Amino acid sequence: MGIVLIWSLVMILTRWISHKRRGAISYDSENQTALYIRMLDVRVRSQVGFEPEPRGSHPYLYVDFRTLHSRPQSAGPVSARNVRRLLSFQRYLHSSRFIRGIPASNPLGYILDDDYTGQAKLMLEKVGNWNFDMFLFDRLTNGNSLVNLTFHLFNSYGLIELFQLDMVKLRRFLVMIQEDYRSLNPYHNAVHAADVTQAMYCYLQEPKLAETMTSCDLLLGLLAAATHDLDHPGVNQPFLIKTNHYLAALYKNSSVLENHHWKSAVGLLRESALLSHLPTEDRLNMEERLGSLILATDISRQNNYLSEFRTHLDKRDLCLTNGRHRHFILQIALKCADICNPCRPWKLSKLWSEKVTEEFFHQGDIERKHHLEVTPLCDRQSNSVANIQIGFMTYVVEPLFVEWSRFSDTRLSQTMMGHLSLNKQGWKEGRDKQEANTSRASEEQRTSAAKDSNSKELPQGSKRS
Ligand SMILES: *[C@@H]1O[C@H](CO)[C@@H](O)[C@H](O)[C@H]1NC(C)=O
Ligand SMILES: *[C@@H]1O[C@H](CO)[C@@H](O)[C@H](O)[C@H]1NC(C)=O
Ligand SMILES: *[C@@H]1O[C@H](CO)[C@@H](O)[C@H](O)[C@H]1NC(C)=O
Ligand SMILES: *[C@@H]1O[C@H](CO)[C@@H](O)[C@H](O)[C@H]1NC(C)=O
Ligand SMILES: [Zn+2]
């Protein structure tokens, strides 16, 4: 009885903390919002071993992306150390929960866990399958898909022994990564990161890569996939720039998000001391390569990567015994993994599309509310999931995957291209039906309006002019 009581208290406390930390929507008082935003204002991780990101020294219009509260005036000062203590306590609980395998927050977890665990394990046996359903896996692991999947992949590649990684540090590190994704983002959350990691694994298993990648390449490829959107704010770079967000100033308006993901990942690597037993030079080298991989996911640079890739393929000069070429292929593979949603089976692909659109439209709503220019892509009044997807597939996804298929002409590539074309067709048909429906509806409206006009004996032409 006592234990149950203490456990419940601990759970309530943990959930309260993570609630606060992730920027929950429901607050009982304005002051708690203020407190929380101040907590967020302290870049805890970056103070450990990395150049501090000086908040406050750059004036910025603070928009709390999730609560839509504008910057609160005052709340008592919260010291960085207090925040750190709060966070490490939470992490301690999370990692010890992981080690002991106690279910996270689902009260039914006690009952369902055995069954779920069994199903999750079965899924991992087919982790290289392109139909892998990350949404399902996330439910079966009680929201721990990223930790669970990444740990499994590290383990199955033998990276833990090869790099003599400390299991406890590794789990803590992975839990920290998962926690630093914002679970309230409809799209850019830990499930997306897990999905990208799974896709990256599929690509690493392709013959050309499997035969040549070193264990260091594999480690970095998986790490980069797992961390590539770390602490994503759920809005895009232009938004950060036009709201004078401190990150835009810090990274001089250039690859703002990607730089932030990378620096956050390095912060966590250093805080967890996961690689602290390696020679400094190797460690720094890995941090640099990690950055170069994550920065490659900046979609606005896609054309540079794509034309370099094309040139290599035309000249047939890619030589994967060359470390620089292997790194380049890892960059391309990560880019593919990041935007591979349209190449998944329709059911999964459609879900991702809806989620990313929800996030875009949310940004558009904030822009409208704060009288900023509404990004066309984010405008729910003038855009639709189908339109966004068709454009994205045509101008971003297809060009990249066409080249990838040239590079790796395998069954997987054919499967992906097949889904891509079917999914595009699916959105087009949906849009056409929608348009037919809309025009039929407006036709009916017009007819009934015309009837109304007729009954009132108004001249037909007056309606149109
Ligand atoms: C918030 O705190 C301030 C003092 O820090 C106090 O004056 C104010 O009444 C509080 N507001 C609420 C809603 O609790
Ligand atoms: C992943 O989940 C399965 C099933 O829930 C569990 O057996 C396994 O221990 C988990 N692995 C990690 C690293 O947490
Ligand atoms: C970033 O862009 C904004 C808006 O265009 C501009 O005002 C600002 O000076 C730029 N900052 C840097 C460091 O280039
Ligand atoms: C078309 O309209 C009908 C009835 O108004 C609705 O049931 C159907 O779902 C619509 N179809 C599409 C594709 O929007
Ligand atoms: Zn991403």
Coordinates of C-alpha atoms and ligand atoms in Angstrom, one line a residue:
M1 CA 0.0 0.0 0.0
G2 CA 2.7 2.4 1.1
I3 CA 4.8 1.6 -2.0
V4 CA 1.8 2.2 -4.2
L5 CA 1.2 5.5 -2.6
I6 CA 4.8 6.6 -2.9
W7 CA 4.9 5.4 -6.5
S8 CA 1.8 7.3 -7.4
L9 CA 3.2 10.5 -5.8
V10 CA 6.4 10.0 -7.8
M11 CA 4.5 9.4 -11.0
I12 CA 2.4 12.6 -10.4
L13 CA 5.5 14.5 -9.7
T14 CA 7.3 13.2 -12.8
R15 CA 4.3 13.9 -15.0
W16 CA 4.0 17.4 -13.5
I17 CA 7.6 18.1 -14.3
S18 CA 7.4 16.8 -17.8
H19 CA 4.2 18.6 -18.3
K20 CA 5.8 21.8 -17.3
R21 CA 8.8 21.2 -19.3
R22 CA 7.1 20.4 -22.5
G23 CA 4.9 23.5 -22.5
A24 CA 1.6 22.0 -21.6
I25 CA -1.5 23.7 -22.8
S26 CA -3.5 23.7 -19.6
Y27 CA -2.2 26.0 -16.9
D28 CA -4.1 26.9 -13.7
S29 CA -2.4 30.3 -13.4
E30 CA -0.7 32.7 -15.6
N31 CA 2.3 32.7 -13.2
Q32 CA 3.0 29.1 -13.9
T33 CA 3.2 29.8 -17.6
A34 CA 5.6 32.6 -16.8
L35 CA 7.7 30.3 -14.7
Y36 CA 7.8 27.6 -17.3
I37 CA 8.7 29.9 -20.1
R38 CA 11.5 31.3 -18.0
M39 CA 12.7 27.7 -17.4
L40 CA 12.7 27.1 -21.1
D41 CA 14.7 30.3 -21.5
V42 CA 17.7 28.7 -19.8
R43 CA 19.4 26.5 -22.4
V44 CA 20.4 23.9 -19.8
R45 CA 22.2 21.5 -22.0
S46 CA 24.2 24.0 -23.9
Q47 CA 25.8 25.2 -20.7
V48 CA 27.5 21.9 -20.3
G49 CA 30.5 21.8 -22.5
F50 CA 29.1 23.9 -25.3
E51 CA 29.1 27.5 -26.0
P52 CA 26.2 29.0 -24.1
E53 CA 23.4 30.3 -26.1
P54 CA 23.0 33.7 -24.6
R55 CA 19.3 34.3 -24.1
G56 CA 18.2 37.7 -23.2
S57 CA 21.2 39.3 -24.9
H58 CA 19.3 39.2 -28.1
P59 CA 15.9 40.9 -27.9
Y60 CA 13.3 38.8 -29.5
L61 CA 9.6 38.7 -29.7
Y62 CA 8.9 35.6 -27.7
V63 CA 6.1 33.4 -29.0
D64 CA 5.3 30.3 -27.1
F65 CA 4.5 28.2 -30.0
R66 CA 2.2 25.9 -28.3
T67 CA 0.3 27.9 -25.8
L68 CA 0.1 31.0 -28.0
H69 CA 0.8 33.1 -24.9
S70 CA 3.0 36.1 -25.6
R71 CA 5.9 36.7 -23.4
P72 CA 4.9 37.1 -19.8
Q73 CA 6.2 40.1 -17.9
S74 CA 7.7 38.8 -14.7
A75 CA 8.1 35.8 -12.6
G76 CA 10.6 35.2 -9.8
P77 CA 14.1 34.4 -11.1
V78 CA 14.7 30.7 -11.6
S79 CA 18.4 29.8 -11.4
A80 CA 19.9 27.6 -14.1
R81 CA 21.0 25.2 -11.4
N82 CA 17.5 24.7 -10.1
V83 CA 16.3 24.0 -13.5
R84 CA 19.1 21.6 -14.1
R85 CA 18.3 19.8 -10.8
L86 CA 14.7 19.6 -11.8
L87 CA 15.5 18.1 -15.1
S88 CA 18.1 15.6 -13.9
F89 CA 15.6 14.4 -11.3
Q90 CA 13.1 13.8 -14.0
R91 CA 15.7 12.1 -16.1
Y92 CA 16.9 10.0 -13.2
L93 CA 13.3 8.8 -12.8
H94 CA 12.9 8.1 -16.4
S95 CA 16.2 6.3 -16.8
S96 CA 15.6 4.2 -13.7
R97 CA 12.2 3.5 -14.9
F98 CA 13.7 2.3 -18.1
I99 CA 16.3 0.1 -16.5
R100 CA 13.7 -1.5 -14.3
G101 CA 11.2 -1.7 -17.1
I102 CA 8.4 -0.1 -15.3
P103 CA 5.7 1.2 -17.6
A104 CA 5.6 5.0 -18.1
S105 CA 2.3 6.6 -17.6
N106 CA -0.4 4.2 -18.8
P107 CA -2.2 2.9 -15.7
L108 CA -3.2 -0.1 -17.8
G109 CA 0.5 -0.7 -18.5
Y110 CA 0.7 -3.2 -15.6
I111 CA -1.9 -5.3 -17.3
L112 CA -1.0 -4.8 -20.9
D113 CA 2.7 -4.6 -20.6
D114 CA 3.6 -8.3 -21.1
D115 CA 1.5 -8.6 -24.2
Y116 CA 2.8 -5.2 -25.5
T117 CA 6.3 -6.1 -24.8
G118 CA 5.9 -9.4 -26.7
Q119 CA 4.4 -7.5 -29.7
A120 CA 7.1 -4.8 -29.7
K121 CA 9.8 -7.5 -29.7
L122 CA 8.1 -9.2 -32.6
M123 CA 8.1 -5.9 -34.5
L124 CA 11.8 -5.4 -33.9
E125 CA 12.5 -8.7 -35.6
K126 CA 11.3 -7.1 -38.8
V127 CA 12.9 -3.7 -38.1
G128 CA 14.4 -3.7 -41.6
N129 CA 11.0 -4.0 -43.2
W130 CA 9.9 -0.9 -45.2
N131 CA 6.3 -1.4 -44.0
F132 CA 7.4 -0.9 -40.4
D133 CA 4.6 0.9 -38.6
M134 CA 6.3 3.4 -36.2
F135 CA 3.0 4.7 -34.9
L136 CA 2.1 1.2 -33.8
F137 CA 5.6 0.5 -32.4
D138 CA 5.4 3.8 -30.4
R139 CA 2.1 2.6 -28.8
L140 CA 3.5 -0.8 -28.0
T141 CA 6.5 0.7 -26.3
N142 CA 4.4 3.1 -24.4
G143 CA 5.8 6.2 -26.2
N144 CA 9.4 5.0 -26.1
S145 CA 9.9 4.2 -29.7
L146 CA 13.0 6.3 -30.2
V147 CA 14.9 4.9 -27.2
N148 CA 13.8 1.4 -27.8
L149 CA 14.5 1.3 -31.5
T150 CA 17.9 3.1 -31.3
F151 CA 19.0 0.9 -28.5
H152 CA 18.0 -2.2 -30.4
L153 CA 19.9 -1.0 -33.6
F154 CA 23.1 -0.1 -31.6
N155 CA 22.9 -3.5 -30.0
S156 CA 22.3 -5.5 -33.2
Y157 CA 25.1 -3.8 -35.0
G158 CA 27.4 -4.6 -32.1
L159 CA 28.2 -0.9 -31.6
I160 CA 28.0 -1.2 -27.8
E161 CA 30.9 -3.6 -27.6
L162 CA 32.8 -2.1 -30.5
F163 CA 32.8 1.4 -29.0
Q164 CA 32.8 0.0 -25.4
L165 CA 29.7 2.0 -24.6
D166 CA 28.4 2.1 -21.1
M167 CA 24.9 0.6 -21.2
V168 CA 23.6 2.9 -18.5
K169 CA 25.0 6.0 -20.1
L170 CA 23.7 4.9 -23.5
R171 CA 20.2 4.5 -22.1
R172 CA 20.3 7.8 -20.3
F173 CA 21.6 9.5 -23.4
L174 CA 18.8 8.0 -25.5
V175 CA 16.1 8.9 -22.9
M176 CA 17.5 12.5 -22.9
I177 CA 17.2 12.6 -26.7
Q178 CA 13.7 11.4 -26.7
E179 CA 12.7 13.8 -24.0
D180 CA 14.2 16.8 -25.8
Y181 CA 11.8 16.2 -28.7
R182 CA 8.7 18.2 -28.1
S183 CA 5.8 15.7 -27.8
L184 CA 3.2 18.4 -28.4
N185 CA 4.5 19.0 -32.0
P186 CA 2.1 17.1 -34.3
Y187 CA 5.0 16.2 -36.5
H188 CA 8.5 17.1 -35.4
N189 CA 8.5 14.9 -32.3
A190 CA 10.3 11.7 -31.2
V191 CA 8.2 9.4 -33.3
H192 CA 9.4 11.2 -36.5
A193 CA 12.9 10.9 -35.2
A194 CA 12.4 7.1 -34.7
D195 CA 10.8 6.8 -38.1
V196 CA 13.8 8.5 -39.7
T197 CA 16.2 6.3 -37.8
Q198 CA 14.3 3.2 -39.0
A199 CA 14.5 4.4 -42.6
M200 CA 18.2 5.2 -42.2
Y201 CA 18.7 1.6 -41.0
C202 CA 17.0 0.3 -44.1
Y203 CA 19.3 2.4 -46.2
L204 CA 22.4 1.3 -44.3
Q205 CA 21.3 -2.3 -45.0
E206 CA 21.4 -1.7 -48.8
P207 CA 24.2 -3.7 -50.4
K208 CA 26.3 -0.8 -51.5
L209 CA 26.3 0.7 -48.0
A210 CA 26.3 -2.5 -46.0
E211 CA 29.5 -3.6 -47.8
T212 CA 31.4 -0.5 -47.2
M213 CA 30.3 1.5 -44.2
T214 CA 32.6 1.3 -41.2
S215 CA 31.2 0.9 -37.7
C216 CA 32.0 4.6 -37.1
D217 CA 29.8 5.4 -40.1
L218 CA 27.0 3.2 -38.8
L219 CA 27.2 4.8 -35.4
L220 CA 27.1 8.3 -36.8
G221 CA 24.4 7.5 -39.3
L222 CA 22.1 6.2 -36.6
L223 CA 23.0 9.0 -34.1
A224 CA 22.4 11.7 -36.7
A225 CA 19.0 10.2 -37.6
A226 CA 18.0 10.0 -34.0
T227 CA 19.0 13.6 -33.2
H228 CA 18.4 15.3 -36.5
D229 CA 15.4 17.4 -35.3
L230 CA 16.2 17.6 -31.6
D231 CA 14.3 20.3 -29.8
H232 CA 12.4 21.3 -32.9
P233 CA 10.2 24.2 -32.0
G234 CA 7.4 23.2 -34.5
V235 CA 7.9 26.3 -36.6
N236 CA 10.2 26.9 -39.6
Q237 CA 13.3 29.0 -40.0
P238 CA 11.6 32.0 -41.7
F239 CA 9.2 32.2 -38.7
L240 CA 12.2 32.3 -36.3
I241 CA 13.8 35.0 -38.4
K242 CA 10.8 37.2 -38.7
T243 CA 10.0 36.9 -35.0
N244 CA 13.6 37.8 -34.1
H245 CA 14.0 34.6 -32.2
Y246 CA 17.3 34.3 -30.4
L247 CA 18.2 31.2 -32.4
A248 CA 18.0 33.1 -35.7
A249 CA 20.4 35.7 -34.3
L250 CA 22.7 33.1 -32.8
Y251 CA 23.0 31.2 -36.1
K252 CA 22.9 34.3 -38.3
N253 CA 19.8 33.4 -40.2
S254 CA 21.5 30.4 -41.7
S255 CA 20.4 26.7 -41.1
V256 CA 19.1 28.0 -37.8
L257 CA 17.1 24.9 -36.9
E258 CA 19.7 22.4 -38.1
N259 CA 22.5 24.1 -36.2
H260 CA 20.3 24.1 -33.1
H261 CA 19.6 20.4 -33.5
W262 CA 23.2 19.6 -33.9
K263 CA 24.4 21.7 -31.0
S264 CA 21.7 20.3 -28.8
A265 CA 22.8 16.8 -29.8
V266 CA 26.4 17.6 -29.0
G267 CA 25.3 19.1 -25.7
L268 CA 23.6 15.8 -24.8
L269 CA 26.5 13.7 -25.9
R270 CA 28.8 15.7 -23.6
E271 CA 26.4 15.8 -20.7
S272 CA 25.8 12.0 -20.9
A273 CA 29.6 11.4 -21.2
L274 CA 28.7 8.6 -23.6
L275 CA 31.9 9.0 -25.6
S276 CA 34.0 10.4 -22.8
H277 CA 36.3 7.4 -22.9
L278 CA 37.4 8.0 -26.5
P279 CA 40.4 10.2 -27.4
T280 CA 39.5 13.8 -27.6
E281 CA 40.5 14.1 -31.2
D282 CA 38.1 11.2 -32.2
R283 CA 35.3 12.7 -30.2
L284 CA 35.7 16.1 -31.8
N285 CA 35.9 14.5 -35.2
M286 CA 32.6 12.6 -34.5
E287 CA 30.9 15.8 -33.3
E288 CA 31.9 17.6 -36.5
R289 CA 30.7 14.7 -38.7
L290 CA 27.5 14.6 -36.8
G291 CA 27.0 18.3 -37.5
S292 CA 27.8 17.9 -41.2
L293 CA 25.2 15.1 -41.4
I294 CA 22.5 17.0 -39.6
L295 CA 23.1 20.2 -41.5
A296 CA 22.6 18.3 -44.7
T297 CA 18.9 17.9 -43.8
D298 CA 18.3 21.6 -44.4
I299 CA 15.8 21.3 -47.2
S300 CA 16.8 24.8 -48.5
R301 CA 20.2 23.4 -49.5
Q302 CA 18.7 20.3 -51.2
N303 CA 19.7 21.5 -54.7
N304 CA 23.4 21.8 -53.8
Y305 CA 23.5 18.2 -52.5
L306 CA 21.4 17.0 -55.4
S307 CA 23.5 18.5 -58.1
E308 CA 26.7 17.1 -56.5
F309 CA 25.0 13.7 -56.3
R310 CA 24.0 13.9 -59.9
T311 CA 27.5 14.9 -61.0
H312 CA 29.0 11.9 -59.1
L313 CA 26.4 9.5 -60.7
D314 CA 27.0 10.9 -64.2
K315 CA 30.7 10.5 -63.8
R316 CA 30.4 7.2 -62.0
D317 CA 33.2 8.3 -59.7
L318 CA 31.7 7.4 -56.3
C319 CA 34.1 5.2 -54.5
L320 CA 32.9 4.0 -51.2
T321 CA 36.3 3.0 -50.0
N322 CA 36.9 6.7 -49.8
G323 CA 35.9 8.1 -46.5
R324 CA 34.8 11.4 -47.9
H325 CA 32.5 9.7 -50.4
R326 CA 31.0 7.4 -47.7
H327 CA 30.3 10.5 -45.7
F328 CA 28.6 12.1 -48.6
I329 CA 26.4 9.1 -49.2
L330 CA 25.5 9.1 -45.5
Q331 CA 24.4 12.7 -45.9
I332 CA 22.2 11.7 -48.9
A333 CA 20.8 8.7 -47.1
L334 CA 19.9 10.8 -44.1
K335 CA 18.2 13.4 -46.4
C336 CA 16.2 10.6 -48.0
A337 CA 15.3 9.1 -44.6
D338 CA 14.1 12.5 -43.5
I339 CA 11.7 13.0 -46.4
C340 CA 10.7 9.4 -47.1
N341 CA 7.2 9.7 -45.8
P342 CA 5.7 9.8 -49.3
C343 CA 7.6 6.6 -50.1
R344 CA 5.9 4.6 -47.4
P345 CA 2.7 2.6 -47.9
W346 CA -0.4 4.9 -48.3
K347 CA -1.8 4.3 -44.8
L348 CA 1.4 5.4 -43.0
S349 CA 2.2 8.1 -45.6
K350 CA -1.2 9.7 -45.3
L351 CA -0.9 9.9 -41.5
W352 CA 2.5 11.6 -41.7
S353 CA 1.1 14.0 -44.2
E354 CA -1.8 14.9 -42.0
K355 CA 0.5 15.5 -39.1
V356 CA 3.0 17.7 -40.9
T357 CA 0.1 19.7 -42.3
E358 CA -1.4 20.2 -38.9
E359 CA 2.0 21.6 -37.7
F360 CA 2.2 23.9 -40.7
F361 CA -1.3 25.2 -40.3
H362 CA -0.7 25.7 -36.6
Q363 CA 2.2 28.0 -37.5
G364 CA -0.1 29.8 -40.0
D365 CA -2.6 30.3 -37.2
I366 CA 0.0 31.9 -35.0
E367 CA 1.1 34.2 -37.8
R368 CA -2.4 35.3 -38.4
K369 CA -3.0 35.9 -34.7
H370 CA 0.1 38.0 -34.3
H371 CA -0.5 39.9 -37.6
L372 CA 2.5 38.5 -39.3
E373 CA 2.5 37.6 -42.9
V374 CA 1.0 34.1 -43.2
T375 CA 3.4 31.7 -44.9
P376 CA 1.5 30.4 -48.0
L377 CA 2.4 26.8 -47.1
C378 CA 1.0 27.3 -43.6
D379 CA -2.3 28.9 -44.6
R380 CA -5.2 26.7 -43.9
Q381 CA -7.5 29.1 -45.7
S382 CA -5.8 28.7 -49.0
N383 CA -4.0 25.4 -48.9
S384 CA -4.8 21.7 -48.4
V385 CA -3.1 18.6 -47.4
A386 CA -3.4 17.3 -50.9
N387 CA -1.9 20.4 -52.5
I388 CA 1.0 20.5 -50.1
Q389 CA 1.8 16.9 -50.6
I390 CA 1.6 16.9 -54.4
G391 CA 4.0 19.9 -54.5
F392 CA 6.3 18.4 -51.9
M393 CA 6.4 15.1 -53.8
T394 CA 6.9 16.7 -57.2
Y395 CA 9.6 19.3 -56.3
V396 CA 11.4 17.8 -53.4
V397 CA 10.9 14.1 -52.9
E398 CA 10.9 12.7 -56.5
P399 CA 14.1 14.5 -57.7
L400 CA 16.0 13.1 -54.7
F401 CA 14.7 9.6 -54.8
V402 CA 15.2 9.4 -58.6
E403 CA 18.9 9.9 -58.0
W404 CA 18.9 7.6 -55.0
S405 CA 17.4 4.8 -57.2
R406 CA 20.1 5.4 -59.7
F407 CA 22.7 5.0 -57.0
S408 CA 21.1 2.1 -55.3
D409 CA 19.0 0.2 -57.8
T410 CA 17.4 -2.3 -55.5
R411 CA 14.1 -3.8 -54.6
L412 CA 13.8 -1.3 -51.8
S413 CA 14.2 1.6 -54.2
Q414 CA 11.6 0.2 -56.6
T415 CA 9.2 -0.3 -53.7
M416 CA 9.8 3.3 -52.6
M417 CA 9.3 4.7 -56.1
G418 CA 6.2 2.6 -56.4
H419 CA 4.6 3.9 -53.3
L420 CA 5.6 7.5 -54.2
S421 CA 3.8 7.3 -57.5
L422 CA 0.7 5.6 -56.0
N423 CA 0.5 8.1 -53.1
K424 CA 0.8 11.0 -55.4
Q425 CA -2.0 9.5 -57.5
G426 CA -4.0 9.0 -54.3
W427 CA -3.7 12.7 -53.3
K428 CA -4.5 13.8 -56.9
E429 CA -7.7 11.7 -57.0
G430 CA -8.7 12.9 -53.5
R431 CA -8.1 16.5 -54.6
D432 CA -10.1 16.1 -57.9
K433 CA -13.0 14.5 -56.0
Q434 CA -12.9 17.3 -53.5
E435 CA -12.9 19.8 -56.3
A436 CA -15.7 18.0 -58.1
N437 CA -17.7 18.0 -54.8
T438 CA -17.0 21.6 -54.1
S439 CA -18.0 22.7 -57.6
R440 CA -21.1 20.5 -57.4
A441 CA -21.9 22.0 -54.1
S442 CA -21.4 25.5 -55.4
E443 CA -23.4 24.6 -58.5
E444 CA -26.3 23.5 -56.3
Q445 CA -25.9 26.7 -54.3
R446 CA -26.0 28.7 -57.5
T447 CA -29.1 26.9 -58.8
S448 CA -31.0 27.4 -55.5
A449 CA -29.8 31.0 -55.4
A450 CA -31.1 31.4 -59.0
K451 CA -34.4 29.8 -58.0
D452 CA -34.6 32.2 -55.1
S453 CA -33.9 35.1 -57.4
N454 CA -36.5 33.8 -59.9
S455 CA -39.1 33.5 -57.2
K456 CA -38.4 37.1 -56.2
E457 CA -38.6 37.9 -59.9
L458 CA -35.2 39.6 -60.1
P459 CA -33.4 39.6 -63.4
Q460 CA -31.0 36.6 -63.7
G461 CA -28.1 38.7 -64.8
S462 CA -28.0 41.0 -61.8
K463 CA -26.8 38.1 -59.6
R464 CA -23.5 37.8 -61.5
S465 CA -22.5 41.4 -61.9
Ligands
LIG1 C1 1.6 36.3 -10.1 O1 2.6 36.7 -9.2 C2 2.7 38.1 -8.9 C3 3.9 38.4 -8.1 O2 5.0 37.8 -8.6 C4 1.4 38.5 -8.2 O3 1.4 39.9 -8.0 C5 0.2 38.1 -9.1 O4 -1.0 38.4 -8.4 C6 0.3 36.6 -9.5 N1 -0.8 36.3 -10.4 C7 -1.5 35.2 -10.3 C8 -2.5 35.1 -11.4 O5 -1.4 34.4 -9.5
LIG2 C1 12.1 -2.3 -25.8 O1 10.8 -2.7 -25.6 C2 10.7 -4.1 -25.4 C3 9.3 -4.4 -25.3 O2 8.6 -3.4 -24.6 C4 11.5 -4.5 -24.1 O3 11.4 -5.8 -23.9 C5 12.9 -4.0 -24.3 O4 13.6 -4.2 -23.0 C6 13.0 -2.5 -24.6 N1 14.3 -2.2 -24.8 C7 14.9 -1.1 -24.3 C8 16.3 -0.8 -24.7 O5 14.3 -0.3 -23.6
LIG3 C1 18.4 38.1 -40.1 O1 17.4 38.5 -40.9 C2 16.6 39.6 -40.4 C3 15.4 39.9 -41.2 O2 15.7 39.8 -42.6 C4 17.6 40.8 -40.3 O3 16.9 41.9 -39.7 C5 18.8 40.5 -39.4 O4 19.7 41.5 -39.4 C6 19.4 39.2 -40.0 N1 20.5 38.9 -39.1 C7 21.7 38.5 -39.4 C8 22.7 38.2 -38.4 O5 22.0 38.5 -40.6
LIG4 C1 -18.5 14.8 -51.2 O1 -19.7 15.3 -50.5 C2 -20.4 14.3 -49.9 C3 -21.7 14.9 -49.3 O2 -21.6 16.3 -49.3 C4 -19.5 13.7 -48.8 O3 -20.2 12.7 -48.1 C5 -18.2 13.1 -49.4 O4 -17.4 12.7 -48.3 C6 -17.5 14.2 -50.1 N1 -16.4 13.6 -50.8 C7 -15.2 14.2 -50.8 C8 -14.1 13.5 -51.5 O5 -15.0 15.3 -50.2
ZN5 ZN 13.1 15.6 -39.8

